[in-house]
mmCIF file of C-alpha atoms in Angstrom:
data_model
loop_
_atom_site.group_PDB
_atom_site.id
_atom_site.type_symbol
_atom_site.label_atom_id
_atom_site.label_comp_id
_atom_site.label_asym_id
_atom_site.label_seq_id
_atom_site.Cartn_x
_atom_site.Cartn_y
_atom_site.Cartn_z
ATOM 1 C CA UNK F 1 11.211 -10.918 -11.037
ATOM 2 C CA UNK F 2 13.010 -10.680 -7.706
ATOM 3 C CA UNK F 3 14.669 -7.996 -6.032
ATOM 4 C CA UNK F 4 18.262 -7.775 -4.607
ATOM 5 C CA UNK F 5 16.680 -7.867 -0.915
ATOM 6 C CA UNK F 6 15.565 -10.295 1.670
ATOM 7 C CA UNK F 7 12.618 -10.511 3.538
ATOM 8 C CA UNK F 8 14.853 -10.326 6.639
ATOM 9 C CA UNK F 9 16.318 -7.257 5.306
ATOM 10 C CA UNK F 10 12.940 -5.719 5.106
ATOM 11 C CA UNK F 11 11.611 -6.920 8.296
ATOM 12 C CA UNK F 12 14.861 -5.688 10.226
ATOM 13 C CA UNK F 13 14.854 -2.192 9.323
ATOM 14 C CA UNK F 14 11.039 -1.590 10.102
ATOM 15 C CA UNK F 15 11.756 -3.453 13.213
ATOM 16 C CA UNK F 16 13.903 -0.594 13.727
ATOM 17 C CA UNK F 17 11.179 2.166 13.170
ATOM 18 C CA UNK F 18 8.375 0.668 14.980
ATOM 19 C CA UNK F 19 7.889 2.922 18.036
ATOM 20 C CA UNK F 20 8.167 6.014 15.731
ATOM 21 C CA UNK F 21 6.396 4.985 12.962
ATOM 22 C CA UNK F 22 3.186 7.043 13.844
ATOM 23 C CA UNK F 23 4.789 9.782 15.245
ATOM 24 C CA UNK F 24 6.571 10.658 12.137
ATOM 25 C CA UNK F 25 4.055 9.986 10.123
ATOM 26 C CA UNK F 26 1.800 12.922 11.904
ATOM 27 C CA UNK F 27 4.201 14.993 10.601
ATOM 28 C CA UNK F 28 2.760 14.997 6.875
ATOM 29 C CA UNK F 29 -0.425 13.396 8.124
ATOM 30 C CA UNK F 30 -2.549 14.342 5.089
ATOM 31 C CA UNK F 31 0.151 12.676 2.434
ATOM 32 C CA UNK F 32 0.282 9.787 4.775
ATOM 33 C CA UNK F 33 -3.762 9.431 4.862
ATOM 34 C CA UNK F 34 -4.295 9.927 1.694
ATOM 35 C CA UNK F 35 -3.057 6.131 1.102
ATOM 36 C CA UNK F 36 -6.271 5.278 3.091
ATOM 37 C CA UNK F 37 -8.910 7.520 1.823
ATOM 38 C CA UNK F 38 -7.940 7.388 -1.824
ATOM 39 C CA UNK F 39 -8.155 3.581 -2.035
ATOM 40 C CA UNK F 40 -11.300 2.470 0.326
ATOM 41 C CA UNK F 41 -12.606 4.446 -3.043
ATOM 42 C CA UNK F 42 -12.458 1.175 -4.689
ATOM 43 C CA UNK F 43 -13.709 -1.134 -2.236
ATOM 44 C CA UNK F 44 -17.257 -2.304 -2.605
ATOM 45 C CA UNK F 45 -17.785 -3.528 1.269
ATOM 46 C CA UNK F 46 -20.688 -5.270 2.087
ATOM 47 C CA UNK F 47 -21.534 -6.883 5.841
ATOM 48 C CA UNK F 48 -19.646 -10.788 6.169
ATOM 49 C CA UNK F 49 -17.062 -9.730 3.538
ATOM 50 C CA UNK F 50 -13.454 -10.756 4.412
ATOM 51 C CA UNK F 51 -10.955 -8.399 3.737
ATOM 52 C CA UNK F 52 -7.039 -9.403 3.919
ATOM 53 C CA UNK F 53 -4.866 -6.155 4.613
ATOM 54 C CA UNK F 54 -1.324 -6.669 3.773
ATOM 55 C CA UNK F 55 1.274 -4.976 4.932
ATOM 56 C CA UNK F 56 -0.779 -3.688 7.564
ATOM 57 C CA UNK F 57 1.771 -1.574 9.865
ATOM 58 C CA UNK F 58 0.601 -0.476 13.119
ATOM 59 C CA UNK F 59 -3.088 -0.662 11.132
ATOM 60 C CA UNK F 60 -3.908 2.574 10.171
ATOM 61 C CA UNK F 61 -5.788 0.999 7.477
ATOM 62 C CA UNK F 62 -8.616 -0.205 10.079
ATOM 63 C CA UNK F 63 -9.945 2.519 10.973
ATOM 64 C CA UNK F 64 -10.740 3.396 7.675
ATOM 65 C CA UNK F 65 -12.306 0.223 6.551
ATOM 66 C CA UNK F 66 -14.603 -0.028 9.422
ATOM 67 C CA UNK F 67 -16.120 3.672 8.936
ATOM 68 C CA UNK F 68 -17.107 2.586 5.587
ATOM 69 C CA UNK F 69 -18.715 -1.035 6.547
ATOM 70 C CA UNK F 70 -18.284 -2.100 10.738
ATOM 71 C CA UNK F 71 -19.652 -5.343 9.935
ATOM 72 C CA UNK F 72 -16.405 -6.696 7.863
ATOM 73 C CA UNK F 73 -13.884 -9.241 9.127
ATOM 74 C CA UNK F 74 -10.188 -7.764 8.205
ATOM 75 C CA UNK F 75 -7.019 -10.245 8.178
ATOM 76 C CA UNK F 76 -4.308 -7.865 8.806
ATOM 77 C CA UNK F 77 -0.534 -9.580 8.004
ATOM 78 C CA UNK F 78 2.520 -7.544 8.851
ATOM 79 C CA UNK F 79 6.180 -7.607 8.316
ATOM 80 C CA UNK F 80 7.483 -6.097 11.506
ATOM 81 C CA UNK F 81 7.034 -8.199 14.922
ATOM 82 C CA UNK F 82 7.162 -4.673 16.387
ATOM 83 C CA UNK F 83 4.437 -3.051 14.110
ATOM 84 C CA UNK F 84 2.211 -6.399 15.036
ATOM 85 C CA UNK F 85 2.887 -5.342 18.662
ATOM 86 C CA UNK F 86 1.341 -1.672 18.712
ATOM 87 C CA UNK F 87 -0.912 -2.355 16.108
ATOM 88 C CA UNK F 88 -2.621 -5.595 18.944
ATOM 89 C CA UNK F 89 -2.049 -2.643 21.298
ATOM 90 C CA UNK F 90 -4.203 -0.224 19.099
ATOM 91 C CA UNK F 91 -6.574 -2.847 17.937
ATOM 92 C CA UNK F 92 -7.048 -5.582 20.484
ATOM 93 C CA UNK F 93 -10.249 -7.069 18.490
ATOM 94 C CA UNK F 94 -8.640 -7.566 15.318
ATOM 95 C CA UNK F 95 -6.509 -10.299 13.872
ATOM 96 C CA UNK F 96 -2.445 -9.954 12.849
ATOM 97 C CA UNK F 97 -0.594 -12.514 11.334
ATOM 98 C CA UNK F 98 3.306 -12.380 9.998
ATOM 99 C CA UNK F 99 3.816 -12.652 6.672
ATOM 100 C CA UNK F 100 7.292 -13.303 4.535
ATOM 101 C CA UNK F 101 5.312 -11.192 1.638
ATOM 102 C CA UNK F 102 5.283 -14.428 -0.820
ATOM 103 C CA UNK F 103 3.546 -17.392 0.907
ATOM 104 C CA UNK F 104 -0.603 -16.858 1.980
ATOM 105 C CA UNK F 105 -1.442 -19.975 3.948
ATOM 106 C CA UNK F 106 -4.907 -19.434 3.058
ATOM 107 C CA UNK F 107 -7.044 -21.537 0.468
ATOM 108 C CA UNK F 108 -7.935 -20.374 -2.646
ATOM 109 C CA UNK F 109 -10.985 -17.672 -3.597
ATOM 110 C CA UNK F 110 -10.908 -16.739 -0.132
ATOM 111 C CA UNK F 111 -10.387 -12.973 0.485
ATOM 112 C CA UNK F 112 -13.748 -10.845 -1.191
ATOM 113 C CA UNK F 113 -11.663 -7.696 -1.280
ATOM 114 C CA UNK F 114 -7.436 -7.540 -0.810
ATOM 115 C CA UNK F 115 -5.941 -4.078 0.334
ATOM 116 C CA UNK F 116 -1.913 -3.822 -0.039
ATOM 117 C CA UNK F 117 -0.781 -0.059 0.190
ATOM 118 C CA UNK F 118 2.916 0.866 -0.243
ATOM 119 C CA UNK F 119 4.216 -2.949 -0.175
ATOM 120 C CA UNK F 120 5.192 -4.622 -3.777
ATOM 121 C CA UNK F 121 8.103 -2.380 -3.611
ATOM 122 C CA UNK F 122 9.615 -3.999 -0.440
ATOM 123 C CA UNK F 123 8.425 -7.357 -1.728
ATOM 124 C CA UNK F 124 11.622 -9.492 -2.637
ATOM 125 C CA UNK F 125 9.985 -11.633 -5.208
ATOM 126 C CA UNK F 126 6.702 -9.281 -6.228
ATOM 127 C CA UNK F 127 5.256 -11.841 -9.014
ATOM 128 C CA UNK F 128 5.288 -14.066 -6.372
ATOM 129 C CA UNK F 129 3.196 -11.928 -3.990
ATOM 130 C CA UNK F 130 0.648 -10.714 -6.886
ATOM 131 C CA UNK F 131 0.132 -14.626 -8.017
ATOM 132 C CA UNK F 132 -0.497 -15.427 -4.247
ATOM 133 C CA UNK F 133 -2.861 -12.704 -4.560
ATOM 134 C CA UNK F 134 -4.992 -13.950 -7.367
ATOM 135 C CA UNK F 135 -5.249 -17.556 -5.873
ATOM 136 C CA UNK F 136 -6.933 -16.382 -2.712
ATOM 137 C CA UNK F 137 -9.038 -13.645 -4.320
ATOM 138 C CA UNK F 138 -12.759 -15.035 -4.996
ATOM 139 C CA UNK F 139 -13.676 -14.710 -8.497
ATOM 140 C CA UNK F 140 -15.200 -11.216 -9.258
ATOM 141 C CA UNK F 141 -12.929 -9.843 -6.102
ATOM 142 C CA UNK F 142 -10.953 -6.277 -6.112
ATOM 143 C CA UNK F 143 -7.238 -5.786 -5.874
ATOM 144 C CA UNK F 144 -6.682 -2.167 -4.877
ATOM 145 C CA UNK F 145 -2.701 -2.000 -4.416
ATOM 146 C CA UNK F 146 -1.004 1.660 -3.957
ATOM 147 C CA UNK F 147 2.745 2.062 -4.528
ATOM 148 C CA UNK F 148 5.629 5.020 -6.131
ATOM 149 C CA UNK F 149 6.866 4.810 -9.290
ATOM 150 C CA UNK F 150 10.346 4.762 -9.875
ATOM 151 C CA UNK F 151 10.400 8.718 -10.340
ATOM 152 C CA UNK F 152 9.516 8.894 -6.711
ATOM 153 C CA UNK F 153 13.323 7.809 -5.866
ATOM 154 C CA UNK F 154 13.711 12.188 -5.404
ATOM 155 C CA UNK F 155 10.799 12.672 -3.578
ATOM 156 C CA UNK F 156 11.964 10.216 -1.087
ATOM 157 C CA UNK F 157 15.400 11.599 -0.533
ATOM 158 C CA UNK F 158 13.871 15.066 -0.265
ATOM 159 C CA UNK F 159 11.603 14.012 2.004
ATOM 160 C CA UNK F 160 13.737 11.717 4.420
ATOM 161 C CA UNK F 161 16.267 15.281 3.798
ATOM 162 C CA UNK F 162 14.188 17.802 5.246
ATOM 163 C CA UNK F 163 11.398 16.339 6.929
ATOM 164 C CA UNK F 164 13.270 13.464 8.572
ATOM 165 C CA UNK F 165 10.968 10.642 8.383
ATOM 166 C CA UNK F 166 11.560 7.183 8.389
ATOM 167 C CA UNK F 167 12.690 6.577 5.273
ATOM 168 C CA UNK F 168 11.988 3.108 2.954
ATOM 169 C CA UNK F 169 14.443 0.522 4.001
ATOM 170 C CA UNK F 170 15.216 -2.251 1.435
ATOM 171 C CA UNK F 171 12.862 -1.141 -1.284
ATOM 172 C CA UNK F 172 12.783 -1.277 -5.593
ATOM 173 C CA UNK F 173 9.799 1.639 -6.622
ATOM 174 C CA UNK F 174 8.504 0.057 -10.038
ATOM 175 C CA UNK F 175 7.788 2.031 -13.383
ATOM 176 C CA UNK F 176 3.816 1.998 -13.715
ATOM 177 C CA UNK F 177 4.226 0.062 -17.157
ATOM 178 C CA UNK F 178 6.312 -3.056 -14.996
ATOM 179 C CA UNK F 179 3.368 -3.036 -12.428
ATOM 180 C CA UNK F 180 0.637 -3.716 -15.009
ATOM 181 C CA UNK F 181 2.969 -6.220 -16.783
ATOM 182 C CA UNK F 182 3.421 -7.980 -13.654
ATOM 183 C CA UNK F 183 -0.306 -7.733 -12.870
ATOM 184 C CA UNK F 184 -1.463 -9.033 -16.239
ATOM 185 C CA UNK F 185 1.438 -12.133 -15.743
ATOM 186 C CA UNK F 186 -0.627 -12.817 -12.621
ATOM 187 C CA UNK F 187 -3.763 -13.108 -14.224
ATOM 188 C CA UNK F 188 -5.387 -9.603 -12.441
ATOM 189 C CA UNK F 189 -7.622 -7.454 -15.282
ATOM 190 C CA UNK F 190 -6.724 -4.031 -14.465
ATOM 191 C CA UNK F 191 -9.866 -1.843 -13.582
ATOM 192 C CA UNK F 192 -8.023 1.604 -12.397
ATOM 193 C CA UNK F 193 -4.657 2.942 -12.888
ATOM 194 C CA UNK F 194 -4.686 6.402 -10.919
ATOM 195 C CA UNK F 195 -1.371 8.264 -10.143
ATOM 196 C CA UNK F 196 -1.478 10.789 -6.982
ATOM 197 C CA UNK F 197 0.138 13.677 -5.606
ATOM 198 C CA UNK F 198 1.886 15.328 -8.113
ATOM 199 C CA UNK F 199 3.168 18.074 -5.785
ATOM 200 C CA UNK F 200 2.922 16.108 -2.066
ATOM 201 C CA UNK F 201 4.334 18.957 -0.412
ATOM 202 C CA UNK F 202 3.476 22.998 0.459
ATOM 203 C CA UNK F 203 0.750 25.438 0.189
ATOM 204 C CA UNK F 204 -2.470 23.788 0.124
ATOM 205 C CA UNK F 205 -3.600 25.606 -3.113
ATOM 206 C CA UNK F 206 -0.064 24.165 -4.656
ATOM 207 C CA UNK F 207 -1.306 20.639 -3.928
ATOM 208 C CA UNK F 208 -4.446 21.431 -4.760
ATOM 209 C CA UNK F 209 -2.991 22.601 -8.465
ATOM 210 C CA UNK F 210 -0.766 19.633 -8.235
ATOM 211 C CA UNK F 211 -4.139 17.215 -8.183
ATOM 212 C CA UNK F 212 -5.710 19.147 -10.810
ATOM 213 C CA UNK F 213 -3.123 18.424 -13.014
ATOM 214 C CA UNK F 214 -1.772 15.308 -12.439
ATOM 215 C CA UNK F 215 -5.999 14.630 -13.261
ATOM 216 C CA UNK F 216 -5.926 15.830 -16.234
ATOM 217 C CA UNK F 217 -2.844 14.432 -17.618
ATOM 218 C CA UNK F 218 -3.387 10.855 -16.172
ATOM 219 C CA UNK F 219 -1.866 7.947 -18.676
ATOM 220 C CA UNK F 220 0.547 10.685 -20.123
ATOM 221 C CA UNK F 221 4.677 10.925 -18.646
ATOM 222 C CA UNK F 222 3.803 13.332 -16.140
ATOM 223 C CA UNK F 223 1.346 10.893 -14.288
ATOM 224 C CA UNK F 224 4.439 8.936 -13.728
ATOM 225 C CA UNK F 225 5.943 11.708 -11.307
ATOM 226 C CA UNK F 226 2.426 11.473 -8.878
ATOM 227 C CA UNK F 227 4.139 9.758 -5.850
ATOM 228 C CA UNK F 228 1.576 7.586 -5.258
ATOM 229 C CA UNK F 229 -0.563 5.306 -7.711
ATOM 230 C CA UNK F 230 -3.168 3.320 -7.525
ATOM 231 C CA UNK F 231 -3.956 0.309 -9.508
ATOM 232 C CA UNK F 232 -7.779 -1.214 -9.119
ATOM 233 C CA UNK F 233 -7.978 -5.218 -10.165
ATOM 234 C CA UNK F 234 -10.435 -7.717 -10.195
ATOM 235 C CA UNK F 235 -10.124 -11.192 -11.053
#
C-alpha cells in the first residue's frame, strides 16, 4: 500500500508548524492528551526497558512515559527538523533521531515496547512502516499505535474551521478494517482495538455521553466515527 505523498511532503508542512505546534494544541488540550493517557494504558513498563517513540513531535509523549516508569530508555524519531529542535530544547536528556517513516536502522527484536500515536496516516508507504515495526519488536513486545479513521475526514475540517489549529498536512486516515488487515500482513496479533472520542468537542457531560457510548457500541459502525482509535499488538 502506498500513499499519493512523499516523505518530503510530510516533513515540509510540519516544518512549517513547528513553533506553534504546542500552542495550538493547548487550545483543546484534553483531546490532544488524551492520545497520551489513553495509550500508556497498554504499556507494561518495567526499569531497563527500551521504548522507541515514533513520530515523537516536540515529545509530549515523554512526559507521560516517565511518570509511569523513570527508569526507561525512550528512542524518540521525528519527522520535522524543527519539532527535533524544541523537543532537544524541552528534553535535553533524551535521544531524537530523524526518521523517513519506512527505514529503522536498528537490529532486529530490539525495542520491548513501540509507541506511534497519530502517524500511519502520514506514512507514505504504511506496510512498510508496520513490517519495520515487527522486525525490531522483541518477541512477546506491544505495539500500541493510535490513529482516525477515515470518518474523521469532518471532524478535521470542523476543527481546523473553527478552532484554527494546525491542521494534518499530507495525510490518508484509514478505515479500522484496512488497519488490522495491514497489521495482520505484518505479522502483529491484534490484542486491543478501542475507538475514542465519539463527541471530541463541548460540554463536558456531552463528551462524557459521547465515551459512554462509543463504549458500549465498540466493534459496531458507530465505533468507526470515535476520532481516535487505538489498536494494542504484540508479536
Amino acid at each position: 500500500m502506498e500513499n499519493n505523498f512523499n516523505i518530503g511532503e510530510v516533513a515540509s508542512f510540519w516544518n512549517k508548524i513547528g513553533e506553534n505546534y504546542d500552542i495550538k494544541n493547548l487550545k483543546f488540550k484534553d483531546v490532544h492528551f488524551q492520545r497520551y493517557t489513553e495509550s500508556i494504558k497498554y504499556l507494561d513498563l518495567k526499569p531497563g526497558q527500551k521504548i522507541l517513540n515514533l513520530w515523537s513531535r516536540t515529545g509530549e509523549a515523554i512526559d507521560f512515559l516517565k511518570n509511569k516508569e523513570p527508569r526507561i530508555e525512550i528512542i524518540n524519531m521525528e519527522v520535522a527538523d524543527s519539532f527535533i529542535e524544541i523537543a532537544k530544547r524541552k528534553f535535553p536528556q533524551e535521544k531524537f533521531l530523524k526518521t523517513d517513516l519506512e527505514k529503522l536502522d536498528f537490529e532486529d527484536n530490539c525495542f520491548d515496547h513501540i509507541l506511534s500515536l497519530e502517524t500511519l496516516e502520514h506514512t507514505p508507504r504504511p506496510q512498510k512502516l508496520l513490517e519495520e515495526f515487527y522486525w525490531t519488536l522483541k518477541p512477546g513486545g506491544t505495539l500500541v499505535l493510535s490513529l482516525p479513521p477515515r470518518t474523521a475526514e469532518l471532524a478535521e475540517k470542523i476543527s481546523f474551521f473553527f478552532f484554527g489549529n494546525h491542521g494534518e498536512g499530507p495525510h490518508n486516515f484509514l478505515s479500522s478494517k484496512t488497519v488490522k488487515k495491514l497489521l495482520s500482513e505484518a505479522g502483529f496479533n491484534l490484542i486491543l482495538h478501542k475507538a475514542t472520542l465519539l463527541i471530541p468537542f463541548g460540554p463536558s457531560w456531552l463528551t462524557r455521553l459521547g465515551e459512554k457510548i462509543i463504549e458500549k457500541f465498540q466493534s459496531t459502525i458507530i465505533s468507526e466515527f470515535g476520532i481516535r482509535q487505538f489498536y494494542v499488538c504484540r508479536k
